[in-house]
CSV table of C-alpha atoms in Angstrom, one decimal:
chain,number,residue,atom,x,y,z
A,1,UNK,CA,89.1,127.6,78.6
A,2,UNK,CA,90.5,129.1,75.4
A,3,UNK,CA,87.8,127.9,72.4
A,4,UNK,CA,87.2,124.2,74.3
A,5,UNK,CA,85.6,121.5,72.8
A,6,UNK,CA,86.1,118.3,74.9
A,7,UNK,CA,84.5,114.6,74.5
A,8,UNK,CA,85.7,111.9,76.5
A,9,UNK,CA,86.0,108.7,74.2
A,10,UNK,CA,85.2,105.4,75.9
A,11,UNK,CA,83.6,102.4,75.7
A,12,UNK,CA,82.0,100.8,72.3
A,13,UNK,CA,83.8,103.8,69.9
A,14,UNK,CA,87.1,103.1,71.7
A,15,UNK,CA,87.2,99.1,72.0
A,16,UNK,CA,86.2,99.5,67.8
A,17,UNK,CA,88.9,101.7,67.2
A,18,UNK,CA,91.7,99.5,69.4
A,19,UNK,CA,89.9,96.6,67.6
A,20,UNK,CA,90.5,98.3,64.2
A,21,UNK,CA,94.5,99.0,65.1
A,22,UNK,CA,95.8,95.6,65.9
A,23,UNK,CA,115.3,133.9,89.0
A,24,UNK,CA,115.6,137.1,87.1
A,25,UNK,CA,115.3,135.1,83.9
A,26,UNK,CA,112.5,133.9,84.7
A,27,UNK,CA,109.2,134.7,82.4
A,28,UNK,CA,106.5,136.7,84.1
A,29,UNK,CA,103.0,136.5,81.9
A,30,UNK,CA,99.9,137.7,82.3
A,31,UNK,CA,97.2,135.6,83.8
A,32,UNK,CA,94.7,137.5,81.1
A,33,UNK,CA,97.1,136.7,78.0
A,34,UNK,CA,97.3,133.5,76.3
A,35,UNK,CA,100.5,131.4,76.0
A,36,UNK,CA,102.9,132.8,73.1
A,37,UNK,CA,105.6,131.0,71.3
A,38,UNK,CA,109.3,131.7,72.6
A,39,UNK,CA,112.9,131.4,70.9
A,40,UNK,CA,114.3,130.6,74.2
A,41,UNK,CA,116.2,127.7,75.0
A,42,UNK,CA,113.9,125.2,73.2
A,43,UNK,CA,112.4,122.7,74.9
A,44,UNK,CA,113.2,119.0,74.1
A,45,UNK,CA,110.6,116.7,73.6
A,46,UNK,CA,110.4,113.6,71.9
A,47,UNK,CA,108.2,112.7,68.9
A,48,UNK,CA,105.3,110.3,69.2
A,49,UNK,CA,104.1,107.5,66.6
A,50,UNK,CA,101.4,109.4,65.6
A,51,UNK,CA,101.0,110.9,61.8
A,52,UNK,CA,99.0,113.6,60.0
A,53,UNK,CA,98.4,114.2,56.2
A,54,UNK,CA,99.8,117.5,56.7
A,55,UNK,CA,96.7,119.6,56.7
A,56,UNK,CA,96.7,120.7,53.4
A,57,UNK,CA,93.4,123.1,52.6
A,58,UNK,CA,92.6,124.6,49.3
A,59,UNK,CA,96.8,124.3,48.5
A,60,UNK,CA,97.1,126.5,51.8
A,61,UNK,CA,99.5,124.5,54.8
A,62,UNK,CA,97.1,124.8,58.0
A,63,UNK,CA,99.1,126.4,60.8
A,64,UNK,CA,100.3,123.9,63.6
A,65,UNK,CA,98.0,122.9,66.2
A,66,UNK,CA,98.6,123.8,69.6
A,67,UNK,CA,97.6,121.9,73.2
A,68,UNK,CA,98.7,123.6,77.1
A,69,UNK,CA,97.9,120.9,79.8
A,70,UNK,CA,98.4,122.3,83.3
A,71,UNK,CA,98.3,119.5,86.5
A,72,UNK,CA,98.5,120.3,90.3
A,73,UNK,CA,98.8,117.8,92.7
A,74,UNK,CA,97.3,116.0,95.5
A,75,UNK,CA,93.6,117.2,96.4
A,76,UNK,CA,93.9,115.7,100.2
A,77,UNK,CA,91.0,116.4,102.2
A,78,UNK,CA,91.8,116.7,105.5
A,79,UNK,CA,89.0,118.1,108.4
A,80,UNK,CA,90.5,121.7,108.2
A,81,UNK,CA,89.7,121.9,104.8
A,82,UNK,CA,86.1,121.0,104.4
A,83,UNK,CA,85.4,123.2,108.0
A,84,UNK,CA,86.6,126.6,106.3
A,85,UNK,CA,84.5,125.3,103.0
A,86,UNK,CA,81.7,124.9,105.5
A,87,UNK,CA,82.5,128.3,107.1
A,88,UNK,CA,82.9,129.9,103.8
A,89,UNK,CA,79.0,128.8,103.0
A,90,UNK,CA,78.2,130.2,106.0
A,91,UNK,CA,80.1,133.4,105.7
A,92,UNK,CA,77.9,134.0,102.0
A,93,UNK,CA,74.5,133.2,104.5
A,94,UNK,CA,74.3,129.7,103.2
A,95,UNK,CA,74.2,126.0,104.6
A,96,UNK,CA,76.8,123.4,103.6
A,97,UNK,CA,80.3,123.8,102.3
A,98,UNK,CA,81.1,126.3,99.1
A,99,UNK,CA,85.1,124.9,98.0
A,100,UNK,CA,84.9,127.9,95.5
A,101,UNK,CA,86.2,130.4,97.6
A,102,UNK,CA,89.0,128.0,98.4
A,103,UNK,CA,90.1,127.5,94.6
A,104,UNK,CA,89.5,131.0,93.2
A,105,UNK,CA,92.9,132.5,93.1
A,106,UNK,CA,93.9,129.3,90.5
A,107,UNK,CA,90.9,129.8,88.1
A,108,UNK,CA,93.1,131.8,85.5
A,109,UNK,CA,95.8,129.6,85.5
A,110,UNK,CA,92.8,126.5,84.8
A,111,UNK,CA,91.3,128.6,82.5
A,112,UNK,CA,93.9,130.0,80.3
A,113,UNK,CA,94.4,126.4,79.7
A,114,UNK,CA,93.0,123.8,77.6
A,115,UNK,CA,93.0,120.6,79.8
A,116,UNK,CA,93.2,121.3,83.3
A,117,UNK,CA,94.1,118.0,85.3
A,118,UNK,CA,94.4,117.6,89.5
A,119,UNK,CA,94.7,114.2,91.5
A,120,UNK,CA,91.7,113.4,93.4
A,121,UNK,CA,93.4,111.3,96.2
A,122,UNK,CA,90.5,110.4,98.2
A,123,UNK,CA,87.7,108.8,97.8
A,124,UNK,CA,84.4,111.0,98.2
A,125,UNK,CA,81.5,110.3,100.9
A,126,UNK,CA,78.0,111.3,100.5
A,127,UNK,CA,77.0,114.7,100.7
A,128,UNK,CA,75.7,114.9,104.1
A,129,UNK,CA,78.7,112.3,105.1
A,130,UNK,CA,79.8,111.0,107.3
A,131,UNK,CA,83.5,112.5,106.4
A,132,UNK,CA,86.4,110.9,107.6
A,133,UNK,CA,90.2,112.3,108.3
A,134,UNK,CA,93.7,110.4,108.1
A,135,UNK,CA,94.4,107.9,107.9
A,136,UNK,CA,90.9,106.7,106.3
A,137,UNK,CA,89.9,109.5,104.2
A,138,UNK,CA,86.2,109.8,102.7
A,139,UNK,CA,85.9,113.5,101.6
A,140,UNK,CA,83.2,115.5,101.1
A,141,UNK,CA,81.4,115.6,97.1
A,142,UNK,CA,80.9,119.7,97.2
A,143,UNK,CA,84.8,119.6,96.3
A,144,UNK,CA,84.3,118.3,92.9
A,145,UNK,CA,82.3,121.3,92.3
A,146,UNK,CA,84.7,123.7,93.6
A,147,UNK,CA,87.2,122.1,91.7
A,148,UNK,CA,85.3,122.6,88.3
A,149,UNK,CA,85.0,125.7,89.5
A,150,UNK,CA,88.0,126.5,89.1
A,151,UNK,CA,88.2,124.8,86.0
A,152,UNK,CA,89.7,121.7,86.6
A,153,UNK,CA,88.7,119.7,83.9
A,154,UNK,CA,89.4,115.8,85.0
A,155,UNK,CA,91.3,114.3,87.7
A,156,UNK,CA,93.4,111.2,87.8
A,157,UNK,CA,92.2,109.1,91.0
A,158,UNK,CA,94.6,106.3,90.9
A,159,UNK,CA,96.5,106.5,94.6
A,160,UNK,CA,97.1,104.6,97.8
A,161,UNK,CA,93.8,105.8,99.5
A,162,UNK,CA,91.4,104.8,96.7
A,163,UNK,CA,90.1,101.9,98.5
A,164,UNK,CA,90.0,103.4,101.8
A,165,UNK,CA,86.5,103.4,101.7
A,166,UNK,CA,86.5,99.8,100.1
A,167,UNK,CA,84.8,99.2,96.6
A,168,UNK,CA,81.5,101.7,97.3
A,169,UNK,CA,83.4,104.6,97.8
A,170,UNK,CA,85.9,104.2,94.7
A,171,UNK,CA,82.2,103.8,92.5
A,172,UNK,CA,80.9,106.1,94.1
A,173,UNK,CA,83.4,108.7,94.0
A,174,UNK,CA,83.3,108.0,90.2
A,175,UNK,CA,79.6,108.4,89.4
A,176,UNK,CA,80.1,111.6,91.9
A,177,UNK,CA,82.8,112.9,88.9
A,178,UNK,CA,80.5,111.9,86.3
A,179,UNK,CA,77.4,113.3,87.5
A,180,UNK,CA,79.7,116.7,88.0
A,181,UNK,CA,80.9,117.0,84.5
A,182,UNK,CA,84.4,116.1,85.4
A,183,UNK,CA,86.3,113.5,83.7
A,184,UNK,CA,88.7,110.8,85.3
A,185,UNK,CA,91.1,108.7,84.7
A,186,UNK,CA,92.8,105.9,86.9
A,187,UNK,CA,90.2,104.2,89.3
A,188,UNK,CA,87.7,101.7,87.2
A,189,UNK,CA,84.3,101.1,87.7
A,190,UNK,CA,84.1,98.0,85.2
A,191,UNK,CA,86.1,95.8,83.5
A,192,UNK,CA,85.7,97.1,80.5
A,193,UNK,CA,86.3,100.7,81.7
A,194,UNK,CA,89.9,99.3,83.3
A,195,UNK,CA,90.8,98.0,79.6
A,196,UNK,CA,89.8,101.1,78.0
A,197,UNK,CA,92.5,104.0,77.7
A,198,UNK,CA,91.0,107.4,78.5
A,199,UNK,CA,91.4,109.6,75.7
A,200,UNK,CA,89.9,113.1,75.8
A,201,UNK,CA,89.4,114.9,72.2
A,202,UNK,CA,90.7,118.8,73.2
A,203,UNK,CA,89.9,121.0,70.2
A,204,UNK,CA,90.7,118.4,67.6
A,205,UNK,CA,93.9,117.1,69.7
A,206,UNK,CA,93.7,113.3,70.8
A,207,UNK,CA,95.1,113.6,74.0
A,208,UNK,CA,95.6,110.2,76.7
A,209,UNK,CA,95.5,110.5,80.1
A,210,UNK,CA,96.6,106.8,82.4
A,211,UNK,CA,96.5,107.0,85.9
A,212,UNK,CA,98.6,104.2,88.3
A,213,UNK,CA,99.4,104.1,92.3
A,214,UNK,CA,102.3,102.5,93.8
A,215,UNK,CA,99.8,100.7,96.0
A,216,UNK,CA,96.8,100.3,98.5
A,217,UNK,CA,98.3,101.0,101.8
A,218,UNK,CA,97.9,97.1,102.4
A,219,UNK,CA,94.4,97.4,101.7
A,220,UNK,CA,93.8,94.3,99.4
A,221,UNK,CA,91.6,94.8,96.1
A,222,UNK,CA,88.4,93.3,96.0
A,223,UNK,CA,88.5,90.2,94.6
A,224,UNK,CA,85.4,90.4,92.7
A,225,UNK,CA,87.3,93.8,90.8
A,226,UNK,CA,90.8,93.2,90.9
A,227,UNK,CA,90.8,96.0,87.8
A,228,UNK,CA,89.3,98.7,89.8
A,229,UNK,CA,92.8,100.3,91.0
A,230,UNK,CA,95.9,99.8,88.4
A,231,UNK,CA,99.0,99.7,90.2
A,232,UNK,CA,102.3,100.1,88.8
A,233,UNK,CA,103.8,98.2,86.4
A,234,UNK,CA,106.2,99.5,83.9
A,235,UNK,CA,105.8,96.5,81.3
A,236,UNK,CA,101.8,97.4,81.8
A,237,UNK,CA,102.1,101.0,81.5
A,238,UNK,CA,104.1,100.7,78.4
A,239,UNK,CA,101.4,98.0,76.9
A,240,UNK,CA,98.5,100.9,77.9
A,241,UNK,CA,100.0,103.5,76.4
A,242,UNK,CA,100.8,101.8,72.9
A,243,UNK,CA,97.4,100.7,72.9
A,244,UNK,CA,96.2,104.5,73.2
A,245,UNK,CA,98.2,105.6,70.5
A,246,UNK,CA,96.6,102.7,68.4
A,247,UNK,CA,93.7,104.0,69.3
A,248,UNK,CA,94.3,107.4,67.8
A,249,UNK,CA,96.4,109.4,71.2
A,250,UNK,CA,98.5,112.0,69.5
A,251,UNK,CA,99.9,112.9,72.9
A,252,UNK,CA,99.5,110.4,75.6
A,253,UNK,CA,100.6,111.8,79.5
A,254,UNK,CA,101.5,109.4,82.6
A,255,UNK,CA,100.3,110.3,85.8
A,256,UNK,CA,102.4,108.1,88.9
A,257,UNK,CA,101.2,108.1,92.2
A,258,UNK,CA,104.5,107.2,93.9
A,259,UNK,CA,107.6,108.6,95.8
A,260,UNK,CA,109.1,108.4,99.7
A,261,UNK,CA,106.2,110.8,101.1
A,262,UNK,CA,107.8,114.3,102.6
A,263,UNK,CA,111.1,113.9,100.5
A,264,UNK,CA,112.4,116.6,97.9
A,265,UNK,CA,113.9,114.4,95.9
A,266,UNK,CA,112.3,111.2,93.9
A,267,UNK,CA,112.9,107.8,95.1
A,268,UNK,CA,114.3,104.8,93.5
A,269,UNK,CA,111.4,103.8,92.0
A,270,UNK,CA,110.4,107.0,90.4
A,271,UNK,CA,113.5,107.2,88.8
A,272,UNK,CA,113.8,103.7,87.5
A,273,UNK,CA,109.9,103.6,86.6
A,274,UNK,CA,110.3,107.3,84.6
A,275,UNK,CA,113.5,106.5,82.9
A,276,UNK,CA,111.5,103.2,81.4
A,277,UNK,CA,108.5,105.2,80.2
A,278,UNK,CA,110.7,108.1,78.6
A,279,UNK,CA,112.6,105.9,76.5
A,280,UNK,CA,109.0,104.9,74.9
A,281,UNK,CA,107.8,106.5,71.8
A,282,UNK,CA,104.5,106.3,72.9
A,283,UNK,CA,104.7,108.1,75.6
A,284,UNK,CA,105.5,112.0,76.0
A,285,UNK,CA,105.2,113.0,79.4
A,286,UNK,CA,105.1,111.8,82.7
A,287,UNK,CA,104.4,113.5,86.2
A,288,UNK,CA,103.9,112.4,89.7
A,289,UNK,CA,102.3,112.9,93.1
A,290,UNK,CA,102.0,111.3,96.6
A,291,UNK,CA,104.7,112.9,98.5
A,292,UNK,CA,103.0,115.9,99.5
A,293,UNK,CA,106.3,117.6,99.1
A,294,UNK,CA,107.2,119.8,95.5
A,295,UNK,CA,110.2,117.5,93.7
A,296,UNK,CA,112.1,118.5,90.5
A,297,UNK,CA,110.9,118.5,87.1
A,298,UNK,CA,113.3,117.5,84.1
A,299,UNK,CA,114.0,116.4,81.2
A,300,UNK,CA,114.4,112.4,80.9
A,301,UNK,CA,115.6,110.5,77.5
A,302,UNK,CA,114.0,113.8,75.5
A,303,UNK,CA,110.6,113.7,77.7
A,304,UNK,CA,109.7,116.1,79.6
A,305,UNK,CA,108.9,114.8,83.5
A,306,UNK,CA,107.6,116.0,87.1
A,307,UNK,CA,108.2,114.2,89.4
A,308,UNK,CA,106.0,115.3,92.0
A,309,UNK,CA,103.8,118.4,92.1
A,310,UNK,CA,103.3,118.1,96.1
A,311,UNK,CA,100.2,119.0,97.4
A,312,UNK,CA,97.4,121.3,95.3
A,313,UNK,CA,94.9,121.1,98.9
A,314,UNK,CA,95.5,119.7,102.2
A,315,UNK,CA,96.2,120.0,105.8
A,316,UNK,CA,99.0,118.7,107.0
A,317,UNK,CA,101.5,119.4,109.7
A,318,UNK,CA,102.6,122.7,110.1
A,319,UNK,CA,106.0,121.4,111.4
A,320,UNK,CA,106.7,120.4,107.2
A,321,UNK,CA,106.2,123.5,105.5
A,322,UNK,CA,106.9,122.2,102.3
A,323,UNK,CA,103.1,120.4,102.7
A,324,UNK,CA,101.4,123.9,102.6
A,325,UNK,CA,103.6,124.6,98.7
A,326,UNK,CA,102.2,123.2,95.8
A,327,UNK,CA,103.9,122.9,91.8
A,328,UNK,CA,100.9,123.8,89.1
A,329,UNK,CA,103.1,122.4,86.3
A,330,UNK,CA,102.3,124.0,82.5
A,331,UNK,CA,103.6,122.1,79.1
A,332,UNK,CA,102.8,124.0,75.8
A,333,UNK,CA,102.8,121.3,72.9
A,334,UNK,CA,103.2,122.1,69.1
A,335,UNK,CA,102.5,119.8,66.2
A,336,UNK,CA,105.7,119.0,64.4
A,337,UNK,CA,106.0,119.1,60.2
A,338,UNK,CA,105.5,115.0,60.9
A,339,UNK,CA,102.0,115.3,62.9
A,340,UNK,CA,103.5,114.6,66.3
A,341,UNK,CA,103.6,116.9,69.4
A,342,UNK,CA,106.3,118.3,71.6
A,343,UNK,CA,106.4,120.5,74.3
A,344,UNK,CA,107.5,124.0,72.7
A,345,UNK,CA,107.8,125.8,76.3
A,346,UNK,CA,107.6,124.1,80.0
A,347,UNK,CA,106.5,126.6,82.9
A,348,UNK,CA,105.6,126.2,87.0
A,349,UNK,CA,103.7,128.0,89.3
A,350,UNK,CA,104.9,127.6,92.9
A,351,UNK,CA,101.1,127.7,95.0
A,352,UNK,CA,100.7,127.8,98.7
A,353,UNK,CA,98.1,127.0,101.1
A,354,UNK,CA,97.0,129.0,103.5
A,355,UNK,CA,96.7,127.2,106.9
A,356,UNK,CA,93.0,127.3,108.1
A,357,UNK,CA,93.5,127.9,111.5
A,358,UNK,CA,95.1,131.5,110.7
A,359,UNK,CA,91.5,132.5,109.1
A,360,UNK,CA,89.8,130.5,106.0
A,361,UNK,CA,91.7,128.1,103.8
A,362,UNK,CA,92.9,129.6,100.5
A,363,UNK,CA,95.0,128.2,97.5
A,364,UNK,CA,97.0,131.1,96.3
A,365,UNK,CA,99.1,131.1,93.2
A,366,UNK,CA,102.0,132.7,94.9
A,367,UNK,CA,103.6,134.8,92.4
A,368,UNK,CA,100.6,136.6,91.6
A,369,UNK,CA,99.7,136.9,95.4
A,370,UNK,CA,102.9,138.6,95.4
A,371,UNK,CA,102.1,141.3,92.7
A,372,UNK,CA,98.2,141.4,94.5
A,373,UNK,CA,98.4,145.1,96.7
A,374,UNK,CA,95.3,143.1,97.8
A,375,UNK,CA,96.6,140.3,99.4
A,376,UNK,CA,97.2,140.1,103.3
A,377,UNK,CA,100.3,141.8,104.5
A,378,UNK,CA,100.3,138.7,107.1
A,379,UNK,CA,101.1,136.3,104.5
A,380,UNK,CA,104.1,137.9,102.4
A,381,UNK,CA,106.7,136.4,104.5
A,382,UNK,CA,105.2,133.2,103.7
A,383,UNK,CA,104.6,133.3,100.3
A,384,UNK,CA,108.5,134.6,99.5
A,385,UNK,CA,109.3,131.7,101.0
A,386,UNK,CA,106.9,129.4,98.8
A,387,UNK,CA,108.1,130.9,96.1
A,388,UNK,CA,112.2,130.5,96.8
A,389,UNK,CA,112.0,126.6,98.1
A,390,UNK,CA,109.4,125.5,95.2
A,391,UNK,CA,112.0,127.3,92.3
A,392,UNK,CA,114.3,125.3,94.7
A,393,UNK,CA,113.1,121.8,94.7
A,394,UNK,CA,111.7,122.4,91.3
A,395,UNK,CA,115.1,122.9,89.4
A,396,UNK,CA,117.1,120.9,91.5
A,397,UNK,CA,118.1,118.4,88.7
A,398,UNK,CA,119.4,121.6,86.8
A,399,UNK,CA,116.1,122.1,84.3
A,400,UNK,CA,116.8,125.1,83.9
A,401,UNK,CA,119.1,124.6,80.9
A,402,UNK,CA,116.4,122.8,79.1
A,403,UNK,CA,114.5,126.0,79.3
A,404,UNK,CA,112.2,125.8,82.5
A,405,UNK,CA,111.0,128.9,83.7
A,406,UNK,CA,108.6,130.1,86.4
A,407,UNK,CA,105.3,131.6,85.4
A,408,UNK,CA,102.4,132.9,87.0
């Protein structure tokens, strides 16, 4: 990561400080160079409630502090998957499964970021399993550290197989992500962790991540922890999210697992649920997942918003091609005169998986697999066509005018 410096705040500080508060245009960049400002079509975003003293040293202004979040999609861990991480292990003469292999080709676009965010959507079994496929998923633990790997640097776990496993596997796949290094956000473990807005301090910027599902697939919550998996409620969201910015959020993000699963285009909810959150000032972006499918990203009441960033790993039916193309979505913010933020430059990178059962599973960041003279004459075809139907579905609501571009 570019100069990191990340501390998750929760618990005791936290609860004080709430307490306290009552196409041919499109930009090509190099994977190796970091993010620059553009003059092109600026992109909107509205200002938050937040508020600095201006940053005043010595007489001299202090330049304007920077923040680029990137977020994939659904990590959905079908058999396919952990059997080429298990044959990749093998391949390098070891036992188990090794995910890194699977995840390289994305670690610049993780890396050249400062928060890095997927959507753990399983639940995570113990290491020597036993693992479990649709419709009840319990995935293998090596994926976390393929993931951070990668450098993925928390995942929002908040989705419609969380209690697939029932209450032990949701705890357990959160001590996994703590005992990994990798933060979360979404899934409780306690009470008090449900009531607490995750808030992750990225080089000196406050930044808020909340996590909600659409639902359990009419698995109930436990009774005894009817917190542990927040579902969607706009009125709730919108309660969450002013609270975070009491607490100190100076840019708070809304991850939504929701949608009609396989569709292009975002369902009635998502559009009612996003328009409601946009129109907040204590929100400033919102972005989906759950249909395995890439949908558009816009620009909603001055917010920036993605509606779904299909899926970042999975195995799905070949016969639904758009299952095997992924969106990595990338939003450069800029502190404003005022000590707010704004995204200064929105980018995607359309990603494709290839099928395990045409040699070992791979994530590929498609552009650049494109430019590779490396990469497998085999899969070309395929990933023009990643590339075309993601810019496809991606600017489908005509973001293009607010100055969305396709990056690496």
């Amino acid at each position: 990561m570019v100069s990191l410096r990340r501390t998750w705040l929760a618990g005791a500080l936290l609860t004080l400080m709430v307490a306290a508060c009552t196409d041919s245009a499109d930009e090509v960049r190099s994977e190796s160079s970091p993010a620059s400002p553009t003059t092109e079509a600026a992109s909107p975003g509205k200002p938050g409630s937040s508020s600095s003293d201006g940053g005043d040293y010595g007489g001299e202004i202090a330049p304007p502090r920077e923040l680029t979040v990137v977020m994939s999609g659904d990590v959905l861990i079908h058999t396919g998957v952990w059997e080429s991480a298990r044959a990749d292990a093998a391949a390098a003469g070891r036992s188990g499964m090794d995910f890194r292999p699977m995840f390289a080709s994305m670690e610049p676009v993780y890396t050249d970021a400062d928060l890095a965010i997927c959507h753990l959507e399983v639940p995570l079994a113990e290491r020597d399993g036993p693992f479990l496929n649709y419709p009840i998923f319990s995935a293998p633990p090596q994926v976390v550290r393929g993931l951070k790997a990668a450098g993925i640097d928390t995942c929002t776990t908040a989705s419609n197989h969380s209690l697939d496993t029932g209450l032990e596997g949701l705890l357990r796949t959160l001590r996994t992500l703590d005992e990994k290094g990798v933060g979360h956000a979404g899934t409780a473990a306690t009470r008090k962790q449900s009531k607490t807005p995750v808030i992750v301090d990225v080089d000196g910027v406050s930044v808020a991540l909340l996590s909600y599902s659409y639902g359990t697939n009419g698995i109930p919550i436990p009774s005894e922890a009817p917190w542990s998996v927040p579902l969607i409620d706009t009125e709730k969201i919108l309660r969450v999210a002013a609270k975070a910015r009491a607490a100190g959020a100076e840019i708070v993000l809304v991850a939504l697992h929701a949608g009609t699963e396989y569709t292009t285009s975002p369902n009635e909810q998502q559009l009612e649920v996003f328009d409601a959150l946009t129109k907040s000032p204590d929100i400033d972006l919102v972005y989906g997942h759950h249909a395995h499918v890439p949908q558009p990203i816009d620009v909603v009441n001055g917010n920036w918003v993605a509606y779904g960033l299909g899926n970042f790993v999975a195995q799905q039916s070949t016969d639904v091609p758009d299952t095997y193309r992924g969106v990595t979505a990338r939003f450069e913010f800029v502190e404003q005169p005022d000590g707010t933020f704004e995204v200064r430059k929105a980018r995607f990178i359309p990603t494709m998986i290839t099928p395990a059962s045409g040699g070992p599973m791979r994530v590929l960041n498609a552009p650049a697999a494109l430019r590779d003279p490396d990469t497998d004459p085999a899969l070309l075809s395929s990933l023009r066509d990643a590339v075309a139907n993601v810019r496809q579905d991606v600017f489908s609501l005509g973001a293009r005018k607010h100055g969305l571009r396709m990056a690496h």
